[in-house]
Coordinates of C-alpha atoms in Angstrom, one line a residue:
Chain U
X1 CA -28.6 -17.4 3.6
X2 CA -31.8 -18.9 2.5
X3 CA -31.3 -19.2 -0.8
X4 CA -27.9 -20.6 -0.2
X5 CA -29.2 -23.4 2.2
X6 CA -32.0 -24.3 -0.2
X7 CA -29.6 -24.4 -2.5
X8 CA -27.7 -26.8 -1.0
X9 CA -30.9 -28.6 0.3
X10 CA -31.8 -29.3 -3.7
X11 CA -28.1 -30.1 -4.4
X12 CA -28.3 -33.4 -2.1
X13 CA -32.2 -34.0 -2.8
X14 CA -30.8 -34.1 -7.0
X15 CA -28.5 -36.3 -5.7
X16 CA -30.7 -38.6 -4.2
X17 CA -33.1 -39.1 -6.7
X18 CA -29.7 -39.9 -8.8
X19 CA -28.8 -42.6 -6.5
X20 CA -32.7 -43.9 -6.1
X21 CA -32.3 -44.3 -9.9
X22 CA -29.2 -46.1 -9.3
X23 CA -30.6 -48.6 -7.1
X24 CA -33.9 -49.3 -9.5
X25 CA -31.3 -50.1 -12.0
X26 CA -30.6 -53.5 -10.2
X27 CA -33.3 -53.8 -7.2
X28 CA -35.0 -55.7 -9.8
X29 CA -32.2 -58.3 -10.0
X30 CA -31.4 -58.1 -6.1
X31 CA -35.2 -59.3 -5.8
X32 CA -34.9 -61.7 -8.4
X33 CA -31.8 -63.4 -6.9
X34 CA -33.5 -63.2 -3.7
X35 CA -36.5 -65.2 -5.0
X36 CA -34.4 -67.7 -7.1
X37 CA -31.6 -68.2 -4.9
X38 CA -34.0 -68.7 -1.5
X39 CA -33.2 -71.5 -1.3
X40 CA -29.2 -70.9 -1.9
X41 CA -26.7 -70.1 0.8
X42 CA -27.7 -67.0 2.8
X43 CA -26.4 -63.6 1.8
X44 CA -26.3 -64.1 -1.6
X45 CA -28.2 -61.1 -2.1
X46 CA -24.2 -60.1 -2.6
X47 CA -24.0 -61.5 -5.8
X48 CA -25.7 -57.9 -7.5
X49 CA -22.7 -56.3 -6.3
X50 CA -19.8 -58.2 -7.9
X51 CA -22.0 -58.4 -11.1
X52 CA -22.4 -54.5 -11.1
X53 CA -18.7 -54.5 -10.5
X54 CA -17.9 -56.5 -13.4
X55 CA -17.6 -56.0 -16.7
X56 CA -20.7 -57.4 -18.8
X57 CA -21.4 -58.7 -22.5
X58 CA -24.5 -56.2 -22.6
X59 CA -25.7 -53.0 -20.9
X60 CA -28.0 -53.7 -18.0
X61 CA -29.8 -50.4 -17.8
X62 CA -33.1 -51.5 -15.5
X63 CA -35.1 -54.3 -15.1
X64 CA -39.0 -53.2 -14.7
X65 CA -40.6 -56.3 -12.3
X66 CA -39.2 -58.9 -14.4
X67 CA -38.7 -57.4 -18.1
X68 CA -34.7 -56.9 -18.4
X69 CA -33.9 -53.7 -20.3
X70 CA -30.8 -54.1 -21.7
X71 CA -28.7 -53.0 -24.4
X72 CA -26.8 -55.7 -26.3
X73 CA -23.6 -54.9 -27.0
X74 CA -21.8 -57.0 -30.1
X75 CA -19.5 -60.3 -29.3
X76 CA -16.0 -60.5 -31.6
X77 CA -14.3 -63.2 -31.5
X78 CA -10.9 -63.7 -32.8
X79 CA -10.8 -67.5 -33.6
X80 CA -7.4 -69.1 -35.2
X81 CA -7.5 -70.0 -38.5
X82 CA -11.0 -68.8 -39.1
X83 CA -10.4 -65.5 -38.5
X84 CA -13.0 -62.4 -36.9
X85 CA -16.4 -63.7 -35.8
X86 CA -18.9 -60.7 -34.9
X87 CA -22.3 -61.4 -32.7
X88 CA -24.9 -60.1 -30.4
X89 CA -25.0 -60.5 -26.9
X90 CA -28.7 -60.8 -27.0
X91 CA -27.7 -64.2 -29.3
X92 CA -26.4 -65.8 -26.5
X93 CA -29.6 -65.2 -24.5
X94 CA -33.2 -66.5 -24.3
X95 CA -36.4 -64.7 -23.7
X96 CA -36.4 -65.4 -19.9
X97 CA -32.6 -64.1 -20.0
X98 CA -31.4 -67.4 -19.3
X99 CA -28.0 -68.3 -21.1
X100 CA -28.0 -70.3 -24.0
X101 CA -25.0 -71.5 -26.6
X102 CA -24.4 -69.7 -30.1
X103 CA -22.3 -71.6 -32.3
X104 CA -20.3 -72.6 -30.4
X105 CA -19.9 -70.2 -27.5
X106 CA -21.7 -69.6 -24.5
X107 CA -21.9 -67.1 -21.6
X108 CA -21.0 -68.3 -18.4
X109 CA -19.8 -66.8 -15.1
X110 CA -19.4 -63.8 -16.9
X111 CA -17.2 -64.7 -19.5
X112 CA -17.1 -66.6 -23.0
X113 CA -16.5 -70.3 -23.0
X114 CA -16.3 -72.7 -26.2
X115 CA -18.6 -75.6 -25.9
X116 CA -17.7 -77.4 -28.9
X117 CA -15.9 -81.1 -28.4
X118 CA -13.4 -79.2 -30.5
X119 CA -11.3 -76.3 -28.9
X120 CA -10.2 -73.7 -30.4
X121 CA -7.8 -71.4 -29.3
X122 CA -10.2 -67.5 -29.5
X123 CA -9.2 -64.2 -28.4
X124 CA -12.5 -62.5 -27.0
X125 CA -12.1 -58.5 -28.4
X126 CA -15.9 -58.3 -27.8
X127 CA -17.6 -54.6 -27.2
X128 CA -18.6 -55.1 -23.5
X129 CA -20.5 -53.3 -21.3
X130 CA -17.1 -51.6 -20.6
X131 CA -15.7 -50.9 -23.5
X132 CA -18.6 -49.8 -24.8
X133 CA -18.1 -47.2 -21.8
X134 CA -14.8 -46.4 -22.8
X135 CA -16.1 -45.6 -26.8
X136 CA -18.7 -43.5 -24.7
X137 CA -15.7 -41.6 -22.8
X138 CA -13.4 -41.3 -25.7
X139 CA -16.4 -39.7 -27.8
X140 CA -17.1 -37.5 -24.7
X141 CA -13.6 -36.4 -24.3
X142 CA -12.9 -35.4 -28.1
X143 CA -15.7 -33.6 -28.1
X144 CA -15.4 -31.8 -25.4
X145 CA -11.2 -31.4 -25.4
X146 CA -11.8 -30.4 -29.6
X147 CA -14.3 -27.7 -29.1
X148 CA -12.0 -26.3 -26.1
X149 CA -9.4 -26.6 -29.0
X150 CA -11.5 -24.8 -31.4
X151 CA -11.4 -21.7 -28.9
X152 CA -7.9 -21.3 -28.8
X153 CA -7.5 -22.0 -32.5
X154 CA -9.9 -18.7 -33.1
X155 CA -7.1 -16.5 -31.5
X156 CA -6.4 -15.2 -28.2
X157 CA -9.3 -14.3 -26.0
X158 CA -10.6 -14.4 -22.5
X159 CA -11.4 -17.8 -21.6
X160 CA -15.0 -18.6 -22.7
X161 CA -17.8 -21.4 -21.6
X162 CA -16.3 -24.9 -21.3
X163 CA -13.1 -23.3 -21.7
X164 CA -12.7 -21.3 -18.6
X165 CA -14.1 -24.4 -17.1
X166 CA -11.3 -26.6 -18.1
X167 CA -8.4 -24.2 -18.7
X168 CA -7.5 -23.8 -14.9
X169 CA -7.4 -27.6 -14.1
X170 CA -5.0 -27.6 -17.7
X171 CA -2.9 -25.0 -16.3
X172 CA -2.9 -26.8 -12.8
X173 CA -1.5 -30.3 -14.3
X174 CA 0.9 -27.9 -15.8
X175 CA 2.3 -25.8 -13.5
X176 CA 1.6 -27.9 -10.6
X177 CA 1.8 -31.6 -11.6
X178 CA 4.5 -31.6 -14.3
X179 CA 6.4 -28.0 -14.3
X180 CA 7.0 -29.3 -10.7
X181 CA 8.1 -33.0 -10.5
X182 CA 9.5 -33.3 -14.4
X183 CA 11.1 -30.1 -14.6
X184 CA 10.5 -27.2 -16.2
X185 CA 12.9 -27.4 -19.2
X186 CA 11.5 -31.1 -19.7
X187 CA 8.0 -31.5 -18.9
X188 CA 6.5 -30.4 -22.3
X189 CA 7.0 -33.1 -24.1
X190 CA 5.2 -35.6 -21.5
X191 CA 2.1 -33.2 -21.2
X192 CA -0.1 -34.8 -23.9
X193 CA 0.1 -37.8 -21.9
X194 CA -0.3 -36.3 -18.8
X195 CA -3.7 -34.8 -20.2
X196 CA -4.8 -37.2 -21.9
X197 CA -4.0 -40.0 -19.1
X198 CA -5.6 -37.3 -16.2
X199 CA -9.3 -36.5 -18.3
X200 CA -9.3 -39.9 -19.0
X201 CA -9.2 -41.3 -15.5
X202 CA -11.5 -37.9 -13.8
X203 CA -14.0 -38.6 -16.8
X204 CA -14.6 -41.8 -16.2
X205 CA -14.2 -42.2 -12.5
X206 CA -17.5 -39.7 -12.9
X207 CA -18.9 -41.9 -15.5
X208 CA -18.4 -45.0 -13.4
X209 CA -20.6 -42.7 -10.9
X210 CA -23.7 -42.4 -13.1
X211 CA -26.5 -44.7 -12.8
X212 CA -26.6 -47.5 -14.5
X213 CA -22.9 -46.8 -15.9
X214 CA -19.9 -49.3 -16.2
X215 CA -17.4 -49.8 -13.8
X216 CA -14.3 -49.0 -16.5
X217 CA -11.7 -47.4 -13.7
X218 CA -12.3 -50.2 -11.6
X219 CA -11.4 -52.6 -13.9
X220 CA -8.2 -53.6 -13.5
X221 CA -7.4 -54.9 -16.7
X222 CA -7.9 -50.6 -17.5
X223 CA -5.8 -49.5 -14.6
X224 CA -3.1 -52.0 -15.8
X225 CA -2.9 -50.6 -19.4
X226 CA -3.0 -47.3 -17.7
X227 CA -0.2 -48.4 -15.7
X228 CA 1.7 -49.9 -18.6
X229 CA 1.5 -46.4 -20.4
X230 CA 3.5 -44.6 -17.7
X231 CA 6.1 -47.6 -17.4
X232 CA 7.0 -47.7 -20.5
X233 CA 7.1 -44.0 -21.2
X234 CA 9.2 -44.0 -17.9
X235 CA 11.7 -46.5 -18.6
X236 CA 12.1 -45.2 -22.6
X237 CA 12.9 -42.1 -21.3
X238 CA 15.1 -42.9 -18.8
X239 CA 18.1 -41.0 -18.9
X240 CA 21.8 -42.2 -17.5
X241 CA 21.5 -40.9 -13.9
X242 CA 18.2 -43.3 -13.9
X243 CA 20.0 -46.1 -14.7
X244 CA 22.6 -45.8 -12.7
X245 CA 20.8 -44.9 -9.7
X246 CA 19.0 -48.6 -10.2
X247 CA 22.3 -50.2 -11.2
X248 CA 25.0 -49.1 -9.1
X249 CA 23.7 -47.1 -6.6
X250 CA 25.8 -44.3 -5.7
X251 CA 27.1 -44.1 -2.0
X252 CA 26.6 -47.9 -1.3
X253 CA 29.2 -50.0 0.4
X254 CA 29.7 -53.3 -2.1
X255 CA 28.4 -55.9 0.1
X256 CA 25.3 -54.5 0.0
X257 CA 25.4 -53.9 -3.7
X258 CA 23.8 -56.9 -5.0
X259 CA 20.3 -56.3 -2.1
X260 CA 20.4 -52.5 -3.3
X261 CA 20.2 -53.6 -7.3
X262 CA 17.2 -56.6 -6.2
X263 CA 15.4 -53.8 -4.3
X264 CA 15.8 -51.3 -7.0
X265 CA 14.9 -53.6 -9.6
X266 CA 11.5 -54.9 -7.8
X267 CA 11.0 -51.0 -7.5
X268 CA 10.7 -50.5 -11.2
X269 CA 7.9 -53.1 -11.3
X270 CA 6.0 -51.7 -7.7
X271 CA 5.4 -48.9 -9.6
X272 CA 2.7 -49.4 -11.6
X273 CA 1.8 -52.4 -9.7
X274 CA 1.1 -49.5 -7.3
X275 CA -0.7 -47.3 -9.6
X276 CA -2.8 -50.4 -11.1
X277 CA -3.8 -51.4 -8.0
X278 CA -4.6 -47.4 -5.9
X279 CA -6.9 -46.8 -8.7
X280 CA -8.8 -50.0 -9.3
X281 CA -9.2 -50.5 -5.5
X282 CA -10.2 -47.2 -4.8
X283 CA -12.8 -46.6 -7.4
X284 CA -14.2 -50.4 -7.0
X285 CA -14.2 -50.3 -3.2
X286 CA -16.4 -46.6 -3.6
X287 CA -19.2 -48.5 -5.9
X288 CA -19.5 -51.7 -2.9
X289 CA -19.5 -49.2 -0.4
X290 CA -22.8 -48.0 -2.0
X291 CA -23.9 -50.7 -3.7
X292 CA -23.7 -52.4 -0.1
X293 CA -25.4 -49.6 1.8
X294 CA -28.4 -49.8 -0.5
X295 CA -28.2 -53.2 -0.5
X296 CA -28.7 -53.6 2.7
X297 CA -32.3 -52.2 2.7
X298 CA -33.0 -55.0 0.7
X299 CA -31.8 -57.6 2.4
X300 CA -32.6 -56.5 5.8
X301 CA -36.3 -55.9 4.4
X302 CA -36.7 -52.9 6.1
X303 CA -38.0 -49.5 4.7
X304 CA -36.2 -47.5 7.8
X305 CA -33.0 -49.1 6.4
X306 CA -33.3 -48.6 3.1
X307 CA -34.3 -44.7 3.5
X308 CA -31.4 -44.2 6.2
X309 CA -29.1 -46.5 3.8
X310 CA -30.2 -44.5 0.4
X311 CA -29.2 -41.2 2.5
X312 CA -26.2 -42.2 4.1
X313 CA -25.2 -43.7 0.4
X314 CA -25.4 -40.0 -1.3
X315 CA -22.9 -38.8 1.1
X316 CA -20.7 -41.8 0.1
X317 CA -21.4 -41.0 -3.4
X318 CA -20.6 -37.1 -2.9
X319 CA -17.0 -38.2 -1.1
X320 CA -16.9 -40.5 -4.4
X321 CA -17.0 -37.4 -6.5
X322 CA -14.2 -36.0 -4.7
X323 CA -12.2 -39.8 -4.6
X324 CA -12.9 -39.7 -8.4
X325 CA -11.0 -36.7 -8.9
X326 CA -8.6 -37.2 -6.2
X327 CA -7.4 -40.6 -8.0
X328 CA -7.2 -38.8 -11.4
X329 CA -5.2 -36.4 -10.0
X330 CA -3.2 -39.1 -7.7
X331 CA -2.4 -41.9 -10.9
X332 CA -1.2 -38.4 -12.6
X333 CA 0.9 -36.9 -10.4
X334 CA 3.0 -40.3 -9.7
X335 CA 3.2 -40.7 -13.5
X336 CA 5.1 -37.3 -13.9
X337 CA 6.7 -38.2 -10.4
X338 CA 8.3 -41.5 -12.2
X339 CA 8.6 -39.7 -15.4
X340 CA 10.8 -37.1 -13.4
X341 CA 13.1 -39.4 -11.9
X342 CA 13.9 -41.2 -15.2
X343 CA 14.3 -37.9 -17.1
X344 CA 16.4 -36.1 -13.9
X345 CA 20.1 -35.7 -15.3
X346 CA 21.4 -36.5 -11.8
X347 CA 22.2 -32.9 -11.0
X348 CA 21.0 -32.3 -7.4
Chain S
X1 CA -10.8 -62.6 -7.0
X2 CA -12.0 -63.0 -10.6
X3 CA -11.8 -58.9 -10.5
X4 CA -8.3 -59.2 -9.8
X5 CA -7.5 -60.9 -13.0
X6 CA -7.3 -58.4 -15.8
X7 CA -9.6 -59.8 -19.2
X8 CA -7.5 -59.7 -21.9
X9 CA -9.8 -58.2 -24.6
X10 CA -10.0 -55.3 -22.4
X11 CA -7.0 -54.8 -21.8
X12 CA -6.3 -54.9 -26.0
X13 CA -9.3 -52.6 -26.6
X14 CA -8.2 -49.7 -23.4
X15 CA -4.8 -50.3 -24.6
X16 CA -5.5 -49.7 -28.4
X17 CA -8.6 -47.2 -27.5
X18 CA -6.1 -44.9 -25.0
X19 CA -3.4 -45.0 -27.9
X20 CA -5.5 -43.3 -30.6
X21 CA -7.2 -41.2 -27.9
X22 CA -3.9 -39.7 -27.1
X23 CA -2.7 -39.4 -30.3
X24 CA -5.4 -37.7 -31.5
X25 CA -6.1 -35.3 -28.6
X26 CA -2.3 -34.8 -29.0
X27 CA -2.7 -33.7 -32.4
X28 CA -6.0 -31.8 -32.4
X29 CA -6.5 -30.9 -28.7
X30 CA -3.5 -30.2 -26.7
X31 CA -1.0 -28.9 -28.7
X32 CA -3.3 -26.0 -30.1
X33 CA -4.4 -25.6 -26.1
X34 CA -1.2 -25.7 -24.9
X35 CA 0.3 -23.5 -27.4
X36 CA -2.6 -21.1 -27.3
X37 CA -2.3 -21.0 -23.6
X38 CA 1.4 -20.4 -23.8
X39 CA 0.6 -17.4 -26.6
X40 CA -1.3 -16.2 -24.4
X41 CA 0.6 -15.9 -20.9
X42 CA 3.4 -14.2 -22.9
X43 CA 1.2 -12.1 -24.4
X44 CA 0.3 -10.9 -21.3
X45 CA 3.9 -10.9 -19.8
X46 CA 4.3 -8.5 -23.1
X47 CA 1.4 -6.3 -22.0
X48 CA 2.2 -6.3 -18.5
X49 CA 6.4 -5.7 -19.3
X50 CA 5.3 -2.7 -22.0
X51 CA 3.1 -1.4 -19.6
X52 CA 6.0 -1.1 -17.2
X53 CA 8.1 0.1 -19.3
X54 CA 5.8 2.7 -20.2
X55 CA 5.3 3.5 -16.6
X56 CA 8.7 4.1 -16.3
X57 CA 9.3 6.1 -19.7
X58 CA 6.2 8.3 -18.1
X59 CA 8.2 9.1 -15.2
X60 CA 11.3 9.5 -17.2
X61 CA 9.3 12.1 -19.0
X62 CA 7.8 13.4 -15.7
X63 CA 11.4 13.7 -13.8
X64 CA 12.7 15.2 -17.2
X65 CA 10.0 17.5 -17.1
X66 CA 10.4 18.5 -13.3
X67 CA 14.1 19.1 -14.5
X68 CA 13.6 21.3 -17.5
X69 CA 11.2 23.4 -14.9
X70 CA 13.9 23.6 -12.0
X71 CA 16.6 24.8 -14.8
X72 CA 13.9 27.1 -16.6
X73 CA 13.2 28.4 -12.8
X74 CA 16.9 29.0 -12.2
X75 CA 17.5 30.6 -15.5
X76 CA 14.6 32.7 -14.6
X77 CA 16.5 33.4 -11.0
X78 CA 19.8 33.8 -13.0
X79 CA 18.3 36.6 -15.3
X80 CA 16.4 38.4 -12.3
X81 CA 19.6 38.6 -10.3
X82 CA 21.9 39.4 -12.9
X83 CA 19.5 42.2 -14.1
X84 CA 19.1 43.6 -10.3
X85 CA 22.9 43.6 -10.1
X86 CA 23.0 45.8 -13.7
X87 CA 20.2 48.2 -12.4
X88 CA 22.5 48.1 -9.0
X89 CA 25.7 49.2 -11.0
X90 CA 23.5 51.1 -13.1
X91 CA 22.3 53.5 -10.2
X92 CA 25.6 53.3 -7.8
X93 CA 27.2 54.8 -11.4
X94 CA 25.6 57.7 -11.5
X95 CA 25.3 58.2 -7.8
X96 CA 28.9 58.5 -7.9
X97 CA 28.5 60.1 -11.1
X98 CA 26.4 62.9 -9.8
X99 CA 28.6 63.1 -6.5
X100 CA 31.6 63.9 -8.4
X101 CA 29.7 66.7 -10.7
X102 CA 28.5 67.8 -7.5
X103 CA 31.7 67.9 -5.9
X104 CA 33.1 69.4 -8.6
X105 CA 30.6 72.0 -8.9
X106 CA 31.3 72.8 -5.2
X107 CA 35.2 72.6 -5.8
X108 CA 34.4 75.6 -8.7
X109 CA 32.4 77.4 -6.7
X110 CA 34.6 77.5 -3.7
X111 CA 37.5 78.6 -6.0
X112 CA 35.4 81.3 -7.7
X113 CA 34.5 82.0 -3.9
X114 CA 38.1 82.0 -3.3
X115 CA 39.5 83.6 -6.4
X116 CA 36.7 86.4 -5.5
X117 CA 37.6 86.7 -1.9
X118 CA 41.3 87.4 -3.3
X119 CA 40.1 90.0 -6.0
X120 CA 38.4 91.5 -3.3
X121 CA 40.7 91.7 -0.9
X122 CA 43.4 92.7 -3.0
X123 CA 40.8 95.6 -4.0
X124 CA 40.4 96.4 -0.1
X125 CA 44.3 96.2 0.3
X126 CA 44.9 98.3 -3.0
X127 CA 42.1 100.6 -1.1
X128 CA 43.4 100.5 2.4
X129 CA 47.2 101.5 0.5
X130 CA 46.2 104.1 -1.3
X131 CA 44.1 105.9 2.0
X132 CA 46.8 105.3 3.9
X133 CA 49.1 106.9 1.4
X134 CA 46.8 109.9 1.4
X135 CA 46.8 110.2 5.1
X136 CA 50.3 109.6 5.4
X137 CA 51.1 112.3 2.8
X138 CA 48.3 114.5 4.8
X139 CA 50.2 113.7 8.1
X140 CA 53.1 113.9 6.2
X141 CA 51.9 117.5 5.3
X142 CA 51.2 118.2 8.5
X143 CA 53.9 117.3 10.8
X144 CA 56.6 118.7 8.2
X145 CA 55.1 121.7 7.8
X146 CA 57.8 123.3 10.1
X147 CA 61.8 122.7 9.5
X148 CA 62.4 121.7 12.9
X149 CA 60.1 118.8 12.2
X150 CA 61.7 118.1 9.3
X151 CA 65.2 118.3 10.3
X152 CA 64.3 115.5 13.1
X153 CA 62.9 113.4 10.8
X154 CA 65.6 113.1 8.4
X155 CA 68.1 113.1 11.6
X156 CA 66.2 110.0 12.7
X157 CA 66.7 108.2 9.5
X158 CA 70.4 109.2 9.2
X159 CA 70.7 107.7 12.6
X160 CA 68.9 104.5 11.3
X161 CA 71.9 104.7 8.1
X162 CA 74.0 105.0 10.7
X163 CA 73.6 102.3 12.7
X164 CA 73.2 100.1 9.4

């Protein structure tokens, strides 16, 4: 009983020293913006938040009194008629981290402007904080998914390691997510995806977690492509009782054909309007809800706030563990769900 | 609101990055899991069906067994009674074999008894005959030893012709 309770007592103390880190990795620039924007609207203190939210040209890890440590991260630019440009982030800034122009482009509000009397039309592909996350997740998930690969290449065996670790949740997504809602005559061809799309999400949902980390999963420009995947794959695949269904619904008297086929049309497009928006909102709502708890210490002023605020912020951050696998599993299971109803032959 | 409006070079990059991811994890990850996996359940289905099957061949063998004993047992009881019944003829036989030399032993011995007794008597009749012939003829002797005697004898038997 004692051993389990100090167990559990060094589980949540681990965890607060994670999120202690966490806030260091921006109470410098909450006091910063406190002491440059005095004399700015009250409450601005805010500001941290959204800029932890969003995504970044370079990787803010901690700022030490006032010395930024970052990571630049390179700028590509695709301009037309000139072709790829490549940069550094840290070109676009001075030594006191103020922005500055780079020929031709500047950093402002968070994104890449031209400032030449000349416009020209640019695609910004740059490696940003979050993409540079997403590199970090892909790496991390073909490392880990290939060496889980390499056991069952070896032969058959009892589950070993990492493998027993992620063989059960494979079998769960399976049995339980696609055997179930695709069919079981059907669902094997949509389970790459369904893997891929679920580690993905869980990995970096937990990522996003992680001091210092990006906030990829709660960019919605991610969730959208994410989104996009499962449309597409669902309408490709969908099979004459699908189309149908949306078409002419069976069972409908006529006058009320033409509302049924609106309705069932703006219900393809909910879809992953839905799943876009679930996942963005729950994984970016998680990181204000602590970022604003610890915030509040700060801008209150108060150590009593700040230690109750840290505290109460590792339970949020323990119940965003469990959101962070709850969405991976949630954006999963509706994919096979809209998957299944596209591939159903319309037997009953 | 600017979080709600998706950045396009992101949405190129995730969308270009999550391709090859999946293709790749696809072709290197999940199809040797997956397969491996599957290997591997109906390997176990295998075991666990041969097992069963063995099971059952055991208690085929068993019940097989139990019935060889059962008939072994009731040859066994076949032999046993079939031998008793043998012995059983065996010994009423020559009971009534022994009766019937007895029998006839008595049977002989009663007619030698007989034949005997006959013999015997006949010697005692034989016996009796010829003493009473000898005391007749003494009698005889006696009481005709006058006429008188003699004539009233044979007047006696005339009378008998006589009367015949």
């Amino acid at each position: 009983m004692m051993k389990k309770s100090n167990k559990s007592l060094s589980k949540v103390l681990i965890a607060s020293v994670l999120i202690v880190a966490f806030s260091f990795s921006f109470s410098g620039s909450v006091w910063a913006k406190e002491s440059s924007d005095a004399t700015e609207k009250e409450g601005g203190s805010t500001d941290f938040i959204m800029h932890h939210i969003a995504d970044d040209y370079q990787w803010h890890i901690i700022t030490l009194g006032h010395t930024h440590v970052t990571l630049p991260l390179p700028i590509i630019i695709y301009e037309k008629g000139s072709g790829f440009k490549f940069f550094m982030s840290s070109d676009f800034y001075d030594a006191d981290h103020n922005p500055i122009a780079h020929e031709g482009y500047e950093i402002e509000h968070g994104s890449l402007h031209a400032t030449g009397e000349e416009h020209h039309a640019f695609y910004d592909v740059s490696i940003t904080k979050n993409v540079a996350s997403l590199l970090l997740s892909i790496v991390l998930l073909l490392v880990v998914f290939l060496s889980v690969a390499k056991r069952y290449k070896q032969g058959m065996g009892a589950p070993k390691g990492i493998q027993s670790f992620f063989e059960p949740v494979i079998v769960f997504i399976r049995d339980d997510i696609a055997k179930i809602n695709i069919g079981a005559d059907k669902y094997e061809r949509f389970m790459p995806y369904l893997l891929t799309l679920f580690f993905f999400i869980l990995f970096n949902n937990l990522l996003g977690l992680t001091p210092g980390a990006a906030n990829l999963t709660g960019n919605i420009a991610v969730t959208l492509s994410l989104a996009l995947f499962t449309f597409f794959i669902t309408q490709f695949n969908g099979k004459k009782a699908y189309w149908t269904h949306i078409l002419w619904t069976p069972g409908v008297p006529l006058p009320l054909r033409p509302i049924i086929l609106v309705v069932e049309i703006i219900g393809i497009f909910t879809k992953p309007i839905s799943l876009t928006l679930r996942l963005f909102a729950s994984i970016t709502a998680g990181h204000i809800v602590v970022l604003s708890i610890i915030g509040l210490g700060f801008i209150l002023n108060s150590l009593v706030v700040g230690v109750v605020g840290t505290l109460f912020s590792t339970i949020i951050t323990l119940i965003e563990i469990l959101v962070a696998v709850i969405q991976a599993y949630v954006f999963t299971l509706f994919s096979s769900m809209y998957i299944g109803q596209a591939v159903d032959d319309g037997h009953h | 609101m600017e979080l709600l409006i998706p950045d396009t070079g992101l949405f190129i990059l995730q969308t270009i990055a999550f391709f090859i991811l999946l293709f790749v994890l696809q072709k290197f990850a999940w199809k040797p899991i997956l397969s491996g996996l599957k290997e591997r359940e109906s390997s176990i289905e295998n075991a666990l069906a041969s097992a069963e099957k063995a099971k059952e061949e055991m208690e085929a063998l068993q019940s097989d067994n139990q019935k060889l004993l059962a008939e072994a047992r009731a040859e066994r009881d076949k032999i046993l009674k079939q031998a008793m019944e043998v012995a059983n003829n065996i010994k009423e036989e020559a009971r009534e074999e022994t009766s019937k030399i007895s029998e006839k032993m008595l049977a002989d011995a009663k007619a030698t008894i007989e034949i005997e007794k006959k013999a015997a008597l006949a010697d005692v009749k034989n016996l009796v005959a010829q003493l009473s012939l000898d005391i007749t003829e003494k009698v005889i002797r006696q009481e005709l030893k006058d006429t008188k005697a003699q004539q009233a004898l044979v007047d006696e038997y005339v009378k008998d012709l006589n009367l015949n």
